Amino acid sequence: FINARANYIFDANCRAAYLAAWSFRSNESQKYIDLESHRSPSNNIPVYIASLNRFIEVFSNEQKSVYDKFKAEKEIHIDALNKDEKGPWYLYCKSEIYIQGAVLKLKFSDYYGASFDFNKAYHNLTECNEKYPDFLPARKDLLLLKAMVGSVPDNYRWMLKILGFTGDLKTSMTRYEGLLTEMDHSEEFRIFANETRIISAYLNFFMMNRPDEAWKQMNLATADYKTNPLEAFVRANLAMRVKKNDLAIEALSMQVEKSPPIPYLDYLIGIAKLQRGDGNAAFYLARYIREYKGEHY
């Protein structure tokens, strides 16, 4: 991916690669990445999508060996992006990779490393938003981080101020609602609308205590849950939290007819069926224990 001169073009191949990544079709996504890299070797958008594919793999399966690959590739990807240090896509793609790294480091208990990556992402996104206020993808991530900062208890705010973080939960959520409307009406950035809605759903549930609004956004974002295991994952996960156990089972049923690509789906449906009193709950929990190779749950 490292080129003498790089640019950022989110063209048809990149859009197809991005959508395949978020549908947990990493092989298909990689084919589009390879096609674009061959057709336009200076385009750096495939670097970001390659990192996204690896992030989703680690996040869903949580294998330490794959996480180690992500960490090694992360530095290569960042170096590739730095070949052209200008424009909104550069700042956004770099921030996305730092956020991916931070989330995975939290999963693997590297709290110092996670704070470093969040710091990098926050300041890159702030710069992007200041220079390119109409670039909606960066605003998606920045408002997420500002909402998280705004939820930190007052007695820890001094630490955030030292790091240069500012944020207000209610203000960020209000702006997030406006961002969703802008995303829906943007031909260029509408492709990010589902991702934005899923983030909004979790923010509404965990930070705003608004379960009805959380489910409304999740329901809109996961219409393809029958064929998309990632959508089934987030849909069922939130459904169980908002006491919609039957909807969680419905979302997962087609994904677990055979061993699912995301083992955690077996765990989720096993718990959901246990809560409903279904006699076959043990089948899914046993398959999960037998086939899951990760380090959590």
Coordinates of C-alpha atoms in Angstrom, one line a residue:
F1 CA 0.0 0.0 0.0
I2 CA 3.0 2.4 0.4
N3 CA 3.2 4.6 -2.6
A4 CA 5.6 7.5 -3.6
R5 CA 2.5 9.7 -4.0
A6 CA -0.9 9.1 -2.5
N7 CA -4.4 10.5 -2.9
Y8 CA -7.8 9.7 -1.6
I9 CA -10.7 8.8 -4.0
F10 CA -13.8 7.0 -2.5
D11 CA -14.8 5.6 -5.9
A12 CA -17.1 2.7 -6.8
N13 CA -14.6 0.0 -6.0
C14 CA -13.9 1.5 -2.6
R15 CA -17.6 1.8 -1.9
A16 CA -18.2 -1.8 -2.8
A17 CA -15.2 -2.8 -0.6
Y18 CA -16.5 -0.7 2.3
L19 CA -20.1 -2.2 2.1
A20 CA -18.6 -5.7 1.9
A21 CA -16.5 -5.1 5.0
W22 CA -19.5 -4.0 7.0
S23 CA -21.4 -7.1 5.8
F24 CA -18.6 -9.4 7.1
R25 CA -17.6 -10.4 3.7
S26 CA -13.9 -9.7 4.0
N27 CA -12.9 -11.9 1.0
E28 CA -15.2 -10.0 -1.2
S29 CA -14.0 -6.7 0.3
Q30 CA -10.4 -7.7 -0.3
K31 CA -11.2 -8.4 -4.0
Y32 CA -12.4 -4.9 -4.5
I33 CA -9.4 -3.5 -2.6
D34 CA -7.0 -5.5 -4.8
L35 CA -8.9 -4.4 -7.9
E36 CA -8.7 -0.7 -6.9
S37 CA -5.0 -1.0 -5.8
H38 CA -4.2 -2.4 -9.2
R39 CA -6.3 0.1 -11.1
S40 CA -5.2 3.1 -9.1
P41 CA -2.2 2.3 -7.0
S42 CA -1.9 5.9 -5.6
N43 CA -5.4 5.7 -4.1
N44 CA -5.1 5.4 -0.3
I45 CA -8.8 4.7 0.6
P46 CA -8.1 0.9 0.2
V47 CA -5.6 1.3 3.1
Y48 CA -8.3 2.4 5.4
I49 CA -10.7 -0.3 4.3
A50 CA -8.1 -3.0 4.7
S51 CA -7.6 -1.8 8.3
L52 CA -11.4 -1.9 8.7
N53 CA -11.6 -5.5 7.6
R54 CA -8.9 -6.5 10.1
F55 CA -10.5 -4.5 12.8
I56 CA -13.9 -6.2 12.3
E57 CA -12.2 -9.6 12.3
V58 CA -10.4 -9.0 15.6
F59 CA -13.5 -7.3 17.2
S60 CA -15.8 -10.2 16.4
N61 CA -13.5 -13.1 17.0
E62 CA -11.1 -11.7 19.6
Q63 CA -8.1 -13.9 18.8
K64 CA -4.8 -12.7 20.1
S65 CA -2.9 -13.8 17.1
V66 CA -5.1 -11.8 14.7
Y67 CA -4.9 -8.8 17.1
D68 CA -1.1 -9.0 16.8
K69 CA -1.4 -8.9 13.0
F70 CA -3.7 -5.8 13.3
K71 CA -1.1 -4.0 15.5
A72 CA 1.7 -4.7 13.0
E73 CA -0.4 -3.7 10.0
K74 CA -1.6 -0.6 11.8
E75 CA 1.8 1.1 11.6
I76 CA 2.2 0.1 7.9
H77 CA -1.3 1.6 7.2
I78 CA -0.5 4.8 9.0
D79 CA 2.8 5.2 7.2
A80 CA 1.0 4.7 3.9
L81 CA -1.6 7.4 4.7
N82 CA 1.2 9.8 5.6
K83 CA 2.4 9.8 2.0
D84 CA -0.1 12.6 1.4
E85 CA -0.7 14.6 4.5
K86 CA -3.5 16.8 3.4
G87 CA -7.3 16.9 2.8
P88 CA -10.3 15.6 4.8
W89 CA -10.0 12.0 3.8
Y90 CA -6.4 11.8 5.0
L91 CA -7.3 13.1 8.4
Y92 CA -10.4 10.9 8.6
C93 CA -8.8 7.7 7.5
K94 CA -5.9 8.2 9.9
S95 CA -8.4 8.9 12.7
E96 CA -10.4 5.8 11.9
I97 CA -7.4 3.6 12.2
Y98 CA -6.5 5.2 15.5
I99 CA -10.0 4.6 16.8
Q100 CA -9.9 1.0 15.7
G101 CA -6.6 0.6 17.5
A102 CA -8.0 2.2 20.7
V103 CA -11.1 0.0 20.7
L104 CA -9.1 -3.2 20.3
K105 CA -6.5 -2.1 22.9
L106 CA -9.4 -1.6 25.4
K107 CA -10.6 -5.2 24.6
F108 CA -7.1 -6.5 25.3
S109 CA -6.6 -4.4 28.5
D110 CA -4.0 -2.0 27.0
Y111 CA -5.5 1.1 28.6
Y112 CA -2.4 3.3 28.1
G113 CA -2.2 2.4 24.5
A114 CA -5.9 3.0 24.0
S115 CA -5.7 6.5 25.5
F116 CA -2.8 7.3 23.2
D117 CA -4.7 6.3 20.1
F118 CA -7.9 8.1 21.2
N119 CA -5.8 11.2 21.7
K120 CA -4.4 11.0 18.2
A121 CA -7.8 10.4 16.7
Y122 CA -9.5 13.2 18.7
H123 CA -7.0 15.9 17.6
N124 CA -6.9 14.7 13.9
L125 CA -10.7 14.8 13.9
T126 CA -10.8 18.2 15.5
E127 CA -8.4 19.5 12.8
C128 CA -10.5 17.9 10.1
N129 CA -13.8 19.4 11.4
E130 CA -12.2 22.9 11.7
K131 CA -10.8 22.8 8.2
Y132 CA -13.5 20.9 6.5
P133 CA -16.8 21.4 8.4
D134 CA -18.9 19.9 5.6
F135 CA -17.0 16.6 5.7
L136 CA -19.7 14.5 7.5
P137 CA -17.7 11.3 8.2
A138 CA -15.2 13.1 10.4
R139 CA -18.1 14.8 12.3
K140 CA -19.5 11.3 12.9
D141 CA -16.4 10.2 14.8
L142 CA -15.7 13.5 16.5
L143 CA -19.2 13.8 18.0
L144 CA -18.9 10.2 19.2
L145 CA -15.6 11.1 21.1
K146 CA -17.1 14.4 22.4
A147 CA -20.1 12.5 23.7
M148 CA -17.8 10.0 25.5
V149 CA -15.8 12.9 26.9
G150 CA -19.0 14.6 28.0
S151 CA -20.1 11.5 30.0
V152 CA -16.9 11.4 32.1
P153 CA -17.6 12.3 35.8
D154 CA -16.7 15.9 36.8
N155 CA -13.9 14.8 39.1
Y156 CA -12.0 13.4 36.2
R157 CA -12.5 16.4 33.8
W158 CA -9.2 17.9 34.8
M159 CA -7.3 15.0 33.2
L160 CA -9.2 15.5 30.0
K161 CA -8.5 19.2 29.9
I162 CA -4.8 18.5 30.2
L163 CA -5.1 16.2 27.1
G164 CA -7.0 18.9 25.3
F165 CA -10.3 17.0 25.2
T166 CA -13.6 19.0 25.4
G167 CA -17.1 17.7 25.0
D168 CA -20.7 17.9 26.2
L169 CA -23.0 14.8 26.1
K170 CA -26.3 16.5 25.4
T171 CA -24.9 19.0 22.9
S172 CA -23.1 16.2 21.1
M173 CA -26.3 14.0 20.9
T174 CA -28.4 16.9 19.6
R175 CA -25.8 17.5 16.9
Y176 CA -25.7 13.8 16.2
E177 CA -29.4 13.9 15.4
G178 CA -28.8 16.7 12.9
L179 CA -25.9 14.7 11.4
L180 CA -28.2 11.8 10.7
T181 CA -30.5 14.0 8.7
E182 CA -27.5 15.4 6.8
M183 CA -26.2 11.9 6.1
D184 CA -29.6 10.8 4.7
H185 CA -29.7 13.7 2.3
S186 CA -26.1 13.5 1.2
E187 CA -25.4 11.6 -2.0
E188 CA -21.7 11.6 -1.3
F189 CA -21.8 10.4 2.4
R190 CA -25.1 8.5 2.6
I191 CA -23.1 5.3 2.5
F192 CA -22.0 6.1 6.1
A193 CA -25.6 6.5 7.4
N194 CA -26.1 3.0 8.8
E195 CA -22.8 3.1 10.6
T196 CA -23.8 6.5 12.1
R197 CA -27.2 5.2 13.1
I198 CA -25.7 2.2 14.9
I199 CA -23.4 4.6 16.9
S200 CA -26.4 6.8 17.6
A201 CA -28.3 3.8 18.9
Y202 CA -25.7 2.8 21.4
L203 CA -25.1 6.4 22.5
N204 CA -28.8 6.8 23.2
F205 CA -29.0 3.6 25.1
F206 CA -25.8 3.7 27.2
M207 CA -25.3 7.5 27.7
M208 CA -28.8 9.1 27.4
N209 CA -30.9 6.3 28.9
R210 CA -33.3 6.5 25.9
P211 CA -34.0 2.9 25.0
D212 CA -36.9 3.6 22.7
E213 CA -34.9 6.1 20.6
A214 CA -32.0 3.6 20.6
W215 CA -34.1 0.8 19.2
K216 CA -35.7 3.2 16.6
Q217 CA -32.2 4.0 15.2
M218 CA -31.0 0.4 15.4
N219 CA -34.1 -0.9 13.7
L220 CA -33.6 1.6 10.8
A221 CA -29.9 0.7 10.5
T222 CA -30.2 -3.1 10.4
A223 CA -32.8 -3.9 7.8
D224 CA -30.4 -6.5 6.3
Y225 CA -29.9 -8.5 9.5
K226 CA -31.1 -11.8 7.8
T227 CA -28.1 -11.7 5.4
N228 CA -25.6 -9.6 7.3
P229 CA -24.1 -11.2 10.4
L230 CA -22.7 -7.9 11.7
E231 CA -26.1 -6.3 11.5
A232 CA -27.6 -9.4 13.2
F233 CA -24.9 -9.0 15.9
V234 CA -25.6 -5.4 16.8
R235 CA -29.4 -5.7 16.4
A236 CA -29.6 -8.7 18.7
N237 CA -27.2 -7.3 21.2
L238 CA -29.3 -4.1 21.6
A239 CA -32.6 -6.0 21.4
M240 CA -31.7 -8.0 24.5
R241 CA -30.7 -4.9 26.3
V242 CA -34.0 -3.2 25.6
K243 CA -36.0 -6.2 26.6
K244 CA -36.9 -7.4 23.1
N245 CA -35.7 -10.9 23.5
D246 CA -37.9 -12.4 20.8
L247 CA -36.6 -9.9 18.3
A248 CA -33.1 -10.9 19.2
I249 CA -33.8 -14.5 18.5
E250 CA -35.5 -13.6 15.2
A251 CA -32.4 -11.5 14.2
L252 CA -30.0 -14.4 15.0
S253 CA -32.0 -17.5 13.8
M254 CA -30.9 -17.4 10.2
Q255 CA -27.3 -16.7 11.1
V256 CA -26.9 -19.8 13.3
E257 CA -28.5 -22.4 11.1
K258 CA -24.9 -23.5 10.8
S259 CA -21.8 -22.4 12.7
P260 CA -21.9 -18.6 12.3
P261 CA -18.9 -16.6 11.0
I262 CA -19.1 -14.6 14.3
P263 CA -19.0 -17.2 17.1
Y264 CA -20.5 -14.7 19.6
L265 CA -23.8 -15.1 17.7
D266 CA -24.1 -18.6 19.1
Y267 CA -23.6 -17.2 22.6
L268 CA -26.2 -14.5 22.1
I269 CA -28.9 -16.8 20.8
G270 CA -28.1 -19.3 23.5
I271 CA -28.6 -16.7 26.2
A272 CA -31.7 -15.4 24.5
K273 CA -33.2 -18.8 24.2
L274 CA -32.3 -19.6 27.8
Q275 CA -34.2 -16.5 28.9
R276 CA -37.2 -17.6 26.9
G277 CA -37.0 -21.1 28.3
D278 CA -36.3 -22.8 24.9
G279 CA -35.1 -26.4 25.2
N280 CA -32.4 -26.0 22.5
A281 CA -30.5 -23.2 24.2
A282 CA -27.8 -25.6 25.3
F283 CA -27.0 -26.6 21.7
Y284 CA -25.9 -23.1 20.8
L285 CA -24.0 -22.5 24.1
A286 CA -22.2 -25.8 23.7
R287 CA -21.2 -25.1 20.1
Y288 CA -19.9 -21.7 21.2
I289 CA -17.7 -23.3 23.9
R290 CA -16.5 -25.9 21.4
E291 CA -15.7 -23.5 18.5
Y292 CA -14.8 -20.2 20.0
K293 CA -11.0 -19.5 20.0
G294 CA -10.9 -16.0 21.4
E295 CA -10.0 -14.8 24.9
H296 CA -13.3 -13.2 26.2
Y297 CA -16.8 -14.3 27.2

